[in-house]
Coordinates of C-alpha atoms in Angstrom, one line a residue:
M1 CA 0.0 0.0 0.0
T2 CA 1.2 3.5 -0.8
G3 CA 0.7 6.5 1.5
S4 CA 0.9 6.9 5.2
L5 CA -0.9 4.7 7.7
V6 CA -2.4 5.3 11.1
H7 CA -1.4 2.2 13.1
Y8 CA -4.1 1.7 15.7
A9 CA -2.8 -0.5 18.5
N10 CA -6.2 -1.4 19.8
L11 CA -5.2 -4.3 22.0
V12 CA -7.7 -2.8 24.4
S13 CA -10.7 -4.3 22.5
D14 CA -13.7 -6.3 23.5
L15 CA -13.0 -8.4 20.4
A16 CA -10.4 -10.3 22.4
V17 CA -11.8 -10.4 25.9
D18 CA -14.8 -9.1 28.0
P19 CA -14.3 -5.4 28.9
A20 CA -14.9 -6.3 32.6
E21 CA -11.5 -8.0 32.6
G22 CA -9.6 -4.8 33.1
G23 CA -6.5 -6.5 34.4
A24 CA -6.1 -8.5 31.2
L25 CA -6.7 -5.5 29.1
R26 CA -4.1 -3.4 30.9
A27 CA -1.6 -6.2 30.6
W28 CA -2.2 -6.5 26.8
A29 CA -2.0 -2.7 26.4
E30 CA 1.5 -2.8 27.7
Q31 CA 2.5 -4.8 24.6
A32 CA 1.6 -1.9 22.3
P33 CA 5.2 -0.7 21.8
R34 CA 5.8 -3.8 19.6
E35 CA 3.7 -2.1 16.8
V36 CA 6.7 0.3 16.3
W37 CA 8.3 -2.4 14.1
L38 CA 5.5 -2.0 11.5
L39 CA 6.1 1.8 11.0
R40 CA 7.3 3.3 7.8
P41 CA 8.3 7.0 7.2
G42 CA 5.3 9.3 7.6
D43 CA 3.2 6.8 9.7
V44 CA 1.5 7.6 13.0
L45 CA 1.1 5.1 15.9
V46 CA -1.9 5.5 18.2
S47 CA -1.0 3.7 21.4
P48 CA -2.8 3.0 24.7
V49 CA 0.5 3.5 26.6
E50 CA 3.5 5.8 26.5
I51 CA 6.3 4.5 24.3
G52 CA 9.9 5.3 25.5
E53 CA 12.2 7.3 23.3
E54 CA 15.0 4.9 24.0
F55 CA 13.0 2.1 22.5
L56 CA 11.9 4.2 19.6
A57 CA 15.4 5.1 18.7
Y58 CA 16.5 1.5 19.0
A59 CA 13.8 0.2 16.7
C60 CA 14.3 3.0 14.2
A61 CA 18.0 2.2 14.1
L62 CA 17.3 -1.4 13.2
T63 CA 14.6 -0.7 10.6
G64 CA 16.4 2.3 9.1
V65 CA 13.3 4.6 9.6
P66 CA 14.2 8.1 10.7
R67 CA 12.7 8.8 14.1
A68 CA 11.7 12.3 13.0
S69 CA 9.6 10.8 10.2
L70 CA 7.2 9.1 12.7
A71 CA 4.6 10.3 15.1
V72 CA 3.4 8.5 18.2
V73 CA 0.2 9.4 20.0
A74 CA -0.3 7.9 23.4
D75 CA -4.0 8.2 24.3
P76 CA -5.5 5.6 26.7
G77 CA -9.0 7.0 26.0
A78 CA -8.9 6.3 22.3
F79 CA -9.7 2.6 22.7
G80 CA -12.5 0.2 23.5
A81 CA -16.2 1.0 23.9
A82 CA -15.6 4.7 24.6
A83 CA -13.9 5.1 21.3
A84 CA -16.8 3.5 19.4
R85 CA -19.5 5.8 20.8
P86 CA -21.3 8.3 18.5
G87 CA -19.4 11.5 17.9
P88 CA -15.8 12.2 16.9
H89 CA -13.3 9.5 17.7
P90 CA -11.0 10.6 20.6
A91 CA -7.8 10.1 18.6
V92 CA -8.8 12.1 15.5
A93 CA -7.7 15.5 16.8
A94 CA -4.4 14.0 18.1
V95 CA -3.6 12.3 14.8
S96 CA -4.3 15.5 12.9
A97 CA -2.1 17.5 15.4
A98 CA 0.7 15.0 14.7
G99 CA 0.8 16.3 11.1
L100 CA -0.9 13.5 9.3
R101 CA -3.8 15.2 7.6
Q102 CA -5.0 12.6 5.1
P103 CA -3.7 9.1 5.8
A104 CA -4.2 6.3 3.2
A105 CA -5.8 4.0 5.8
V106 CA -6.1 2.9 9.4
L107 CA -4.3 -0.3 10.2
P108 CA -5.8 -1.7 13.4
T109 CA -4.5 -4.6 15.5
A110 CA -8.1 -5.8 15.5
L111 CA -11.1 -4.9 13.3
D112 CA -13.6 -3.5 15.8
A113 CA -16.1 -0.7 15.9
S114 CA -13.6 1.8 17.3
A115 CA -11.2 1.1 14.4
V116 CA -14.0 1.9 11.9
A117 CA -14.9 5.0 13.9
L118 CA -11.3 6.2 13.7
A119 CA -11.2 5.6 10.0
R120 CA -14.4 7.5 9.4
G121 CA -13.2 10.4 11.5
L122 CA -10.0 10.7 9.5
G123 CA -11.8 10.2 6.1
A124 CA -9.8 7.1 5.5
S125 CA -10.3 3.4 4.8
V126 CA -9.5 0.5 7.1
H127 CA -6.6 -1.6 5.7
P128 CA -7.1 -3.7 3.6
Y129 CA -10.7 -2.7 2.8
A130 CA -11.5 -0.3 0.1
T131 CA -13.8 1.8 2.4
A132 CA -14.8 2.1 6.0
D133 CA -18.2 0.8 5.0
D134 CA -16.7 -2.4 3.7
A135 CA -14.9 -2.9 7.0
E136 CA -18.0 -2.2 9.0
A137 CA -19.8 -4.9 7.1
A138 CA -17.3 -7.4 8.3
L139 CA -17.7 -6.6 12.0
G140 CA -20.3 -9.3 12.6
V141 CA -18.3 -12.3 11.4
T142 CA -15.1 -10.9 12.9
R143 CA -16.7 -10.7 16.3
L144 CA -18.3 -14.1 16.0
L145 CA -15.1 -15.9 15.0
N146 CA -13.2 -14.4 17.9
T147 CA -15.5 -16.4 20.3
K148 CA -15.0 -20.0 21.3
A149 CA -18.6 -20.8 20.5
G150 CA -18.5 -19.2 17.1
F151 CA -15.3 -21.1 16.2
R152 CA -16.7 -24.4 17.4
E153 CA -19.8 -24.0 15.1
A154 CA -17.6 -22.9 12.1
G155 CA -15.1 -25.7 12.8
R156 CA -17.9 -28.3 12.9
V157 CA -19.3 -27.0 9.5
L158 CA -15.8 -27.0 8.0
G159 CA -15.0 -30.5 9.1
M160 CA -12.2 -29.8 11.6
R161 CA -11.4 -32.4 14.2
M162 CA -12.3 -30.8 17.6
P163 CA -12.5 -31.8 21.2
D164 CA -15.9 -33.0 22.4
G165 CA -17.6 -30.0 24.0
R166 CA -20.7 -28.1 25.1
V167 CA -21.7 -24.5 24.9
C168 CA -23.7 -23.2 27.8
R169 CA -24.7 -20.1 29.9
R170 CA -23.1 -19.5 33.2
G171 CA -26.1 -21.1 35.0
G172 CA -25.7 -24.3 33.0
A173 CA -22.0 -24.6 33.5
A174 CA -22.2 -27.0 36.5
E175 CA -24.4 -29.4 34.7
A176 CA -22.3 -29.3 31.5
V177 CA -19.1 -29.9 33.6
A178 CA -20.6 -32.8 35.4
E179 CA -21.8 -34.4 32.1
M180 CA -18.4 -33.9 30.5
L181 CA -16.5 -35.1 33.5
R182 CA -18.5 -38.4 33.5
A183 CA -17.5 -38.8 29.8
H184 CA -13.9 -37.7 29.9
G185 CA -12.6 -37.4 33.4
E186 CA -10.9 -34.0 32.8
V187 CA -12.3 -30.9 31.2
V188 CA -11.4 -27.3 30.3
V189 CA -13.9 -24.5 30.9
K190 CA -13.4 -21.4 28.7
P191 CA -15.0 -18.0 28.6
D192 CA -16.6 -17.5 25.2
R193 CA -14.6 -14.4 24.5
S194 CA -11.0 -14.8 25.7
A195 CA -7.4 -14.6 24.4
G196 CA -4.1 -15.9 25.5
G197 CA -5.7 -18.5 27.8
H198 CA -7.2 -15.9 30.0
G199 CA -10.0 -17.1 32.3
M200 CA -9.6 -20.8 31.5
L201 CA -10.3 -23.3 34.2
F202 CA -9.0 -26.9 34.3
L203 CA -11.1 -29.4 36.2
S204 CA -11.0 -33.1 37.0
A205 CA -13.5 -35.7 38.3
A206 CA -11.1 -36.6 41.1
A207 CA -11.1 -33.0 42.4
G208 CA -14.9 -32.8 42.8
P209 CA -15.2 -29.4 41.0
R210 CA -17.5 -26.5 41.9
P211 CA -17.3 -24.6 38.6
A212 CA -19.8 -21.8 39.5
R213 CA -17.3 -20.6 42.2
G214 CA -14.3 -20.8 39.9
L215 CA -15.6 -19.1 36.8
A216 CA -14.0 -15.8 35.9
A217 CA -16.4 -12.8 36.4
V218 CA -17.0 -12.1 32.8
G219 CA -20.1 -12.1 30.5
G220 CA -22.7 -11.8 33.3
E221 CA -25.4 -14.4 33.8
Q222 CA -26.1 -14.7 30.1
G223 CA -22.5 -15.0 29.1
L224 CA -21.5 -18.1 27.1
W225 CA -19.0 -20.7 28.3
V226 CA -17.5 -23.6 26.5
V227 CA -16.8 -26.9 28.4
E228 CA -14.5 -29.2 26.5
E229 CA -12.8 -32.5 27.1
R230 CA -9.2 -31.9 28.1
I231 CA -6.9 -33.1 25.4
D232 CA -3.6 -34.5 26.8
A233 CA -1.7 -32.1 24.5
V234 CA 2.0 -32.4 24.1
R235 CA 2.2 -29.5 21.7
S236 CA 0.3 -26.3 20.9
V237 CA 0.7 -25.1 17.3
S238 CA -0.8 -22.5 15.0
V239 CA -1.0 -21.3 11.4
Q240 CA -1.2 -17.6 10.7
M241 CA -2.9 -16.6 7.5
E242 CA -4.4 -13.7 5.6
T243 CA -7.6 -13.8 3.6
G244 CA -9.7 -11.6 1.3
P245 CA -11.3 -11.6 -2.2
D246 CA -8.4 -13.6 -3.6
G247 CA -8.7 -16.3 -1.0
P248 CA -6.4 -17.3 1.9
R249 CA -2.7 -17.5 2.0
T250 CA -0.4 -18.9 4.6
V251 CA 2.0 -16.4 6.3
F252 CA 3.7 -18.8 8.7
T253 CA 3.3 -21.7 11.0
G254 CA 4.9 -22.3 14.4
E255 CA 4.7 -23.7 17.9
M256 CA 3.3 -21.9 20.9
R257 CA 4.9 -22.0 24.4
T258 CA 2.1 -22.3 27.0
V259 CA 1.9 -22.4 30.8
E260 CA -1.4 -23.8 32.1
G261 CA -3.0 -23.0 28.8
A262 CA -1.7 -19.4 28.8
F263 CA 0.4 -18.1 25.9
A264 CA 4.0 -17.6 26.9
G265 CA 6.0 -17.4 23.6
Y266 CA 6.4 -18.8 20.1
A267 CA 8.9 -20.5 17.8
A268 CA 8.7 -20.5 14.0
P269 CA 8.7 -22.1 11.5
L270 CA 7.5 -25.6 12.4
P271 CA 10.4 -28.0 11.8
E272 CA 10.5 -30.1 8.6
A273 CA 9.6 -33.2 10.7
S274 CA 6.2 -31.6 11.3
A275 CA 5.4 -31.1 7.6
G276 CA 2.3 -33.4 7.9
L277 CA 1.0 -31.4 10.9
G278 CA 1.6 -28.1 9.0
A279 CA -0.4 -29.4 6.0
V280 CA -3.4 -30.2 8.3
L281 CA -3.1 -26.7 9.8
E282 CA -3.0 -25.1 6.4
E283 CA -6.0 -27.2 5.2
W284 CA -8.1 -26.1 8.2
G285 CA -6.9 -22.6 8.0
G286 CA -7.6 -22.4 4.3
A287 CA -11.2 -23.6 4.9
L288 CA -11.6 -21.0 7.6
G289 CA -10.1 -18.3 5.4
R290 CA -12.6 -19.0 2.7
Y291 CA -15.4 -19.0 5.2
L292 CA -14.4 -15.6 6.4
A293 CA -13.8 -14.1 3.0
E294 CA -17.2 -15.3 1.8
R295 CA -18.7 -13.2 4.7
G296 CA -16.8 -10.1 3.9
Y297 CA -13.7 -10.3 6.1
A298 CA -10.3 -9.4 4.8
G299 CA -7.1 -9.4 6.7
P300 CA -5.1 -11.5 9.1
F301 CA -6.3 -14.4 11.2
G302 CA -4.8 -17.4 13.1
L303 CA -6.0 -20.9 13.9
D304 CA -4.6 -22.7 17.0
A305 CA -4.5 -26.4 17.5
M306 CA -3.4 -28.9 20.1
V307 CA -1.5 -32.1 19.3
S308 CA -2.2 -35.2 21.5
A309 CA 0.5 -37.6 22.7
D310 CA -0.3 -39.9 19.8
G311 CA 0.2 -37.1 17.2
V312 CA -3.4 -36.3 16.5
P313 CA -4.2 -32.5 16.0
Y314 CA -7.4 -31.0 17.4
A315 CA -8.5 -27.5 16.3
G316 CA -8.7 -25.2 19.3
E317 CA -9.7 -21.6 18.4
S318 CA -9.4 -18.9 15.8
N319 CA -8.1 -15.4 16.4
V320 CA -9.4 -13.1 13.7
R321 CA -7.0 -10.2 14.2
R322 CA -3.3 -9.6 14.4
T323 CA -2.0 -11.7 17.2
A324 CA 0.9 -11.8 19.6
T325 CA 2.9 -13.6 16.9
T326 CA 2.0 -11.4 13.9
T327 CA 4.3 -8.4 14.7
P328 CA 7.4 -10.4 15.7
Q329 CA 7.1 -12.3 12.5
A330 CA 6.7 -9.1 10.5
M331 CA 9.7 -7.7 12.3
A332 CA 11.8 -10.7 11.6
A333 CA 10.9 -10.6 7.9
R334 CA 11.6 -6.9 7.7
L335 CA 15.0 -7.2 9.4
A336 CA 16.0 -10.2 7.2
A337 CA 15.0 -8.3 4.0
A338 CA 17.0 -5.3 5.0
A339 CA 20.0 -7.5 5.6
G340 CA 19.6 -9.3 2.3
Y341 CA 18.6 -12.6 3.8
G342 CA 15.6 -14.8 3.1
E343 CA 13.3 -16.3 5.7
R344 CA 14.8 -16.5 9.2
A345 CA 13.7 -18.7 12.1
W346 CA 12.6 -16.8 15.2
A347 CA 11.3 -17.3 18.7
T348 CA 9.8 -15.1 21.4
G349 CA 9.6 -15.4 25.1
R350 CA 10.3 -13.5 28.3
V351 CA 13.3 -13.2 30.6
R352 CA 13.7 -11.4 33.9
A353 CA 16.5 -9.1 34.9
E354 CA 17.4 -7.0 37.9
P355 CA 14.8 -4.4 39.0
G356 CA 15.2 -0.9 37.6
L357 CA 17.2 -1.9 34.5
R358 CA 16.8 0.9 31.9
F359 CA 16.3 0.1 28.3
D360 CA 19.6 1.4 27.0
A361 CA 21.4 -0.5 29.8
A362 CA 19.6 -3.7 28.8
V363 CA 20.7 -3.3 25.1
A364 CA 24.3 -2.5 26.2
R365 CA 24.2 -5.7 28.4
L366 CA 23.1 -7.8 25.4
R367 CA 26.0 -6.3 23.3
A368 CA 28.5 -7.0 26.0
E369 CA 27.3 -10.6 26.3
G370 CA 27.5 -11.1 22.5
L371 CA 23.8 -11.7 22.3
A372 CA 22.5 -8.5 20.7
Y373 CA 20.9 -8.6 17.2
D374 CA 23.6 -8.2 14.6
P375 CA 22.3 -6.9 11.2
A376 CA 25.3 -8.1 9.3
R377 CA 24.6 -11.7 10.3
C378 CA 20.8 -11.3 10.8
E379 CA 20.9 -13.1 14.1
G380 CA 20.7 -12.4 17.8
V381 CA 18.3 -11.0 20.4
V382 CA 15.9 -8.1 19.9
L383 CA 14.1 -6.5 22.8
Y384 CA 11.0 -6.1 20.6
A385 CA 8.5 -4.6 23.1
G386 CA 10.6 -2.0 25.0
A387 CA 11.2 -1.9 28.8
P388 CA 8.6 -3.8 30.8
V389 CA 6.4 -2.3 33.5
E390 CA 7.7 -2.7 37.1
G391 CA 7.9 -6.3 38.2
A392 CA 7.3 -7.7 34.7
A393 CA 9.7 -9.7 32.5
W394 CA 11.4 -8.4 29.3
R395 CA 9.9 -9.6 26.1
Y396 CA 12.4 -10.7 23.5
A397 CA 12.7 -12.1 20.1
V398 CA 15.6 -14.1 18.7
L399 CA 16.5 -14.5 15.0
A400 CA 18.8 -17.0 13.4
A401 CA 19.3 -18.9 10.2
D402 CA 17.4 -21.9 11.6
L403 CA 15.3 -22.8 14.6
A404 CA 18.2 -24.6 16.3
G405 CA 20.3 -21.5 16.1
A406 CA 17.5 -19.3 17.4
L407 CA 17.0 -21.7 20.4
R408 CA 20.8 -21.6 21.1
F409 CA 20.6 -17.8 21.4
E410 CA 17.6 -18.1 23.6
G411 CA 19.3 -20.6 25.9
R412 CA 22.3 -18.3 26.2
L413 CA 20.1 -15.3 27.0
H414 CA 18.3 -17.2 29.9
A415 CA 21.6 -18.5 31.2
A416 CA 23.2 -15.0 31.2
W417 CA 20.2 -13.2 32.7
A418 CA 18.9 -15.9 35.1
P419 CA 21.3 -15.0 38.0
A420 CA 19.9 -11.4 38.0
G421 CA 16.4 -12.7 38.4

């Protein structure tokens, strides 16, 4: 696309999780600095949090984008339900003040009502749609396929292998859990609208569960919940794709790192030994991409799956938006292209360091340890999301020629920084 973009880091969106889950929304908002890796000269980033100048200078040095050519607007009020209310979008005046009078389009993290409202206020489209009206027409299917119940229905229609499950209201959760425990012994209870494993509950027949007391406070009495058999998964994998009028295409596949069902990192691509698994993911993802495109959706989406101990994949959920893996992959591809390399392997995770470590000092430490990303070799560690909030771990990405090389860098990073934690 030609022309400047307004990158709308709307991680604070009810598309991903119930707005009542303020803690989760705040935690996701802190990841907004990663969107800096997508910026081109003349672009504006609208962020729910402040983005440090040290991190901006670091990212610009690696991407070759002059810092002075970018504008960053930090506006916590420009997101979520408040931003989608009638009247001017809260960020319109700030974007105009930043000097971007007529952007080509708004590029949101997620297609929601606030993204459409911002585009309308700026007189722009929503990328990759031709008009804001076209984007608005896709809001229904986007919202539906970001729910567990919506994905289960679509997956059933499209012939995906899925865990046995039930969809119920909060009041029916206890009965559904009891029924599923009798059938399977262990179950997973999921809020209908959730991301990153937030709000999931793992129950077993041996524990004598009381699900009503353990359910997260989301959705109200009429909120939907999904109760599924718990798959004894040894791997969690995903395919990330894009779809539109020309049909779906695969962007990448990889393996998720999870802790008690919660997303903790990623490694890509899937190894060659997993080619058969990758083919299944692409088949299922392709079917979902066509389903979305037929209903007017255009843009990125992901499909997650679990792999049982005997190697059988089960479709888990869809995320119809840019996910926690989309930007690191785009960053890796961009850095590789700038260095004259082809596809690079990459991985993401978190590592702790001593409290109070400043961003520039962390970068200097990586250089001293021989771990910092080296553009000449296109390998090493990138602190891709800036300095963490107090008490949190540093988010990193590692790039290398192959996955084994990336994992070696990752191991060295944890070994070097572990004593400080």
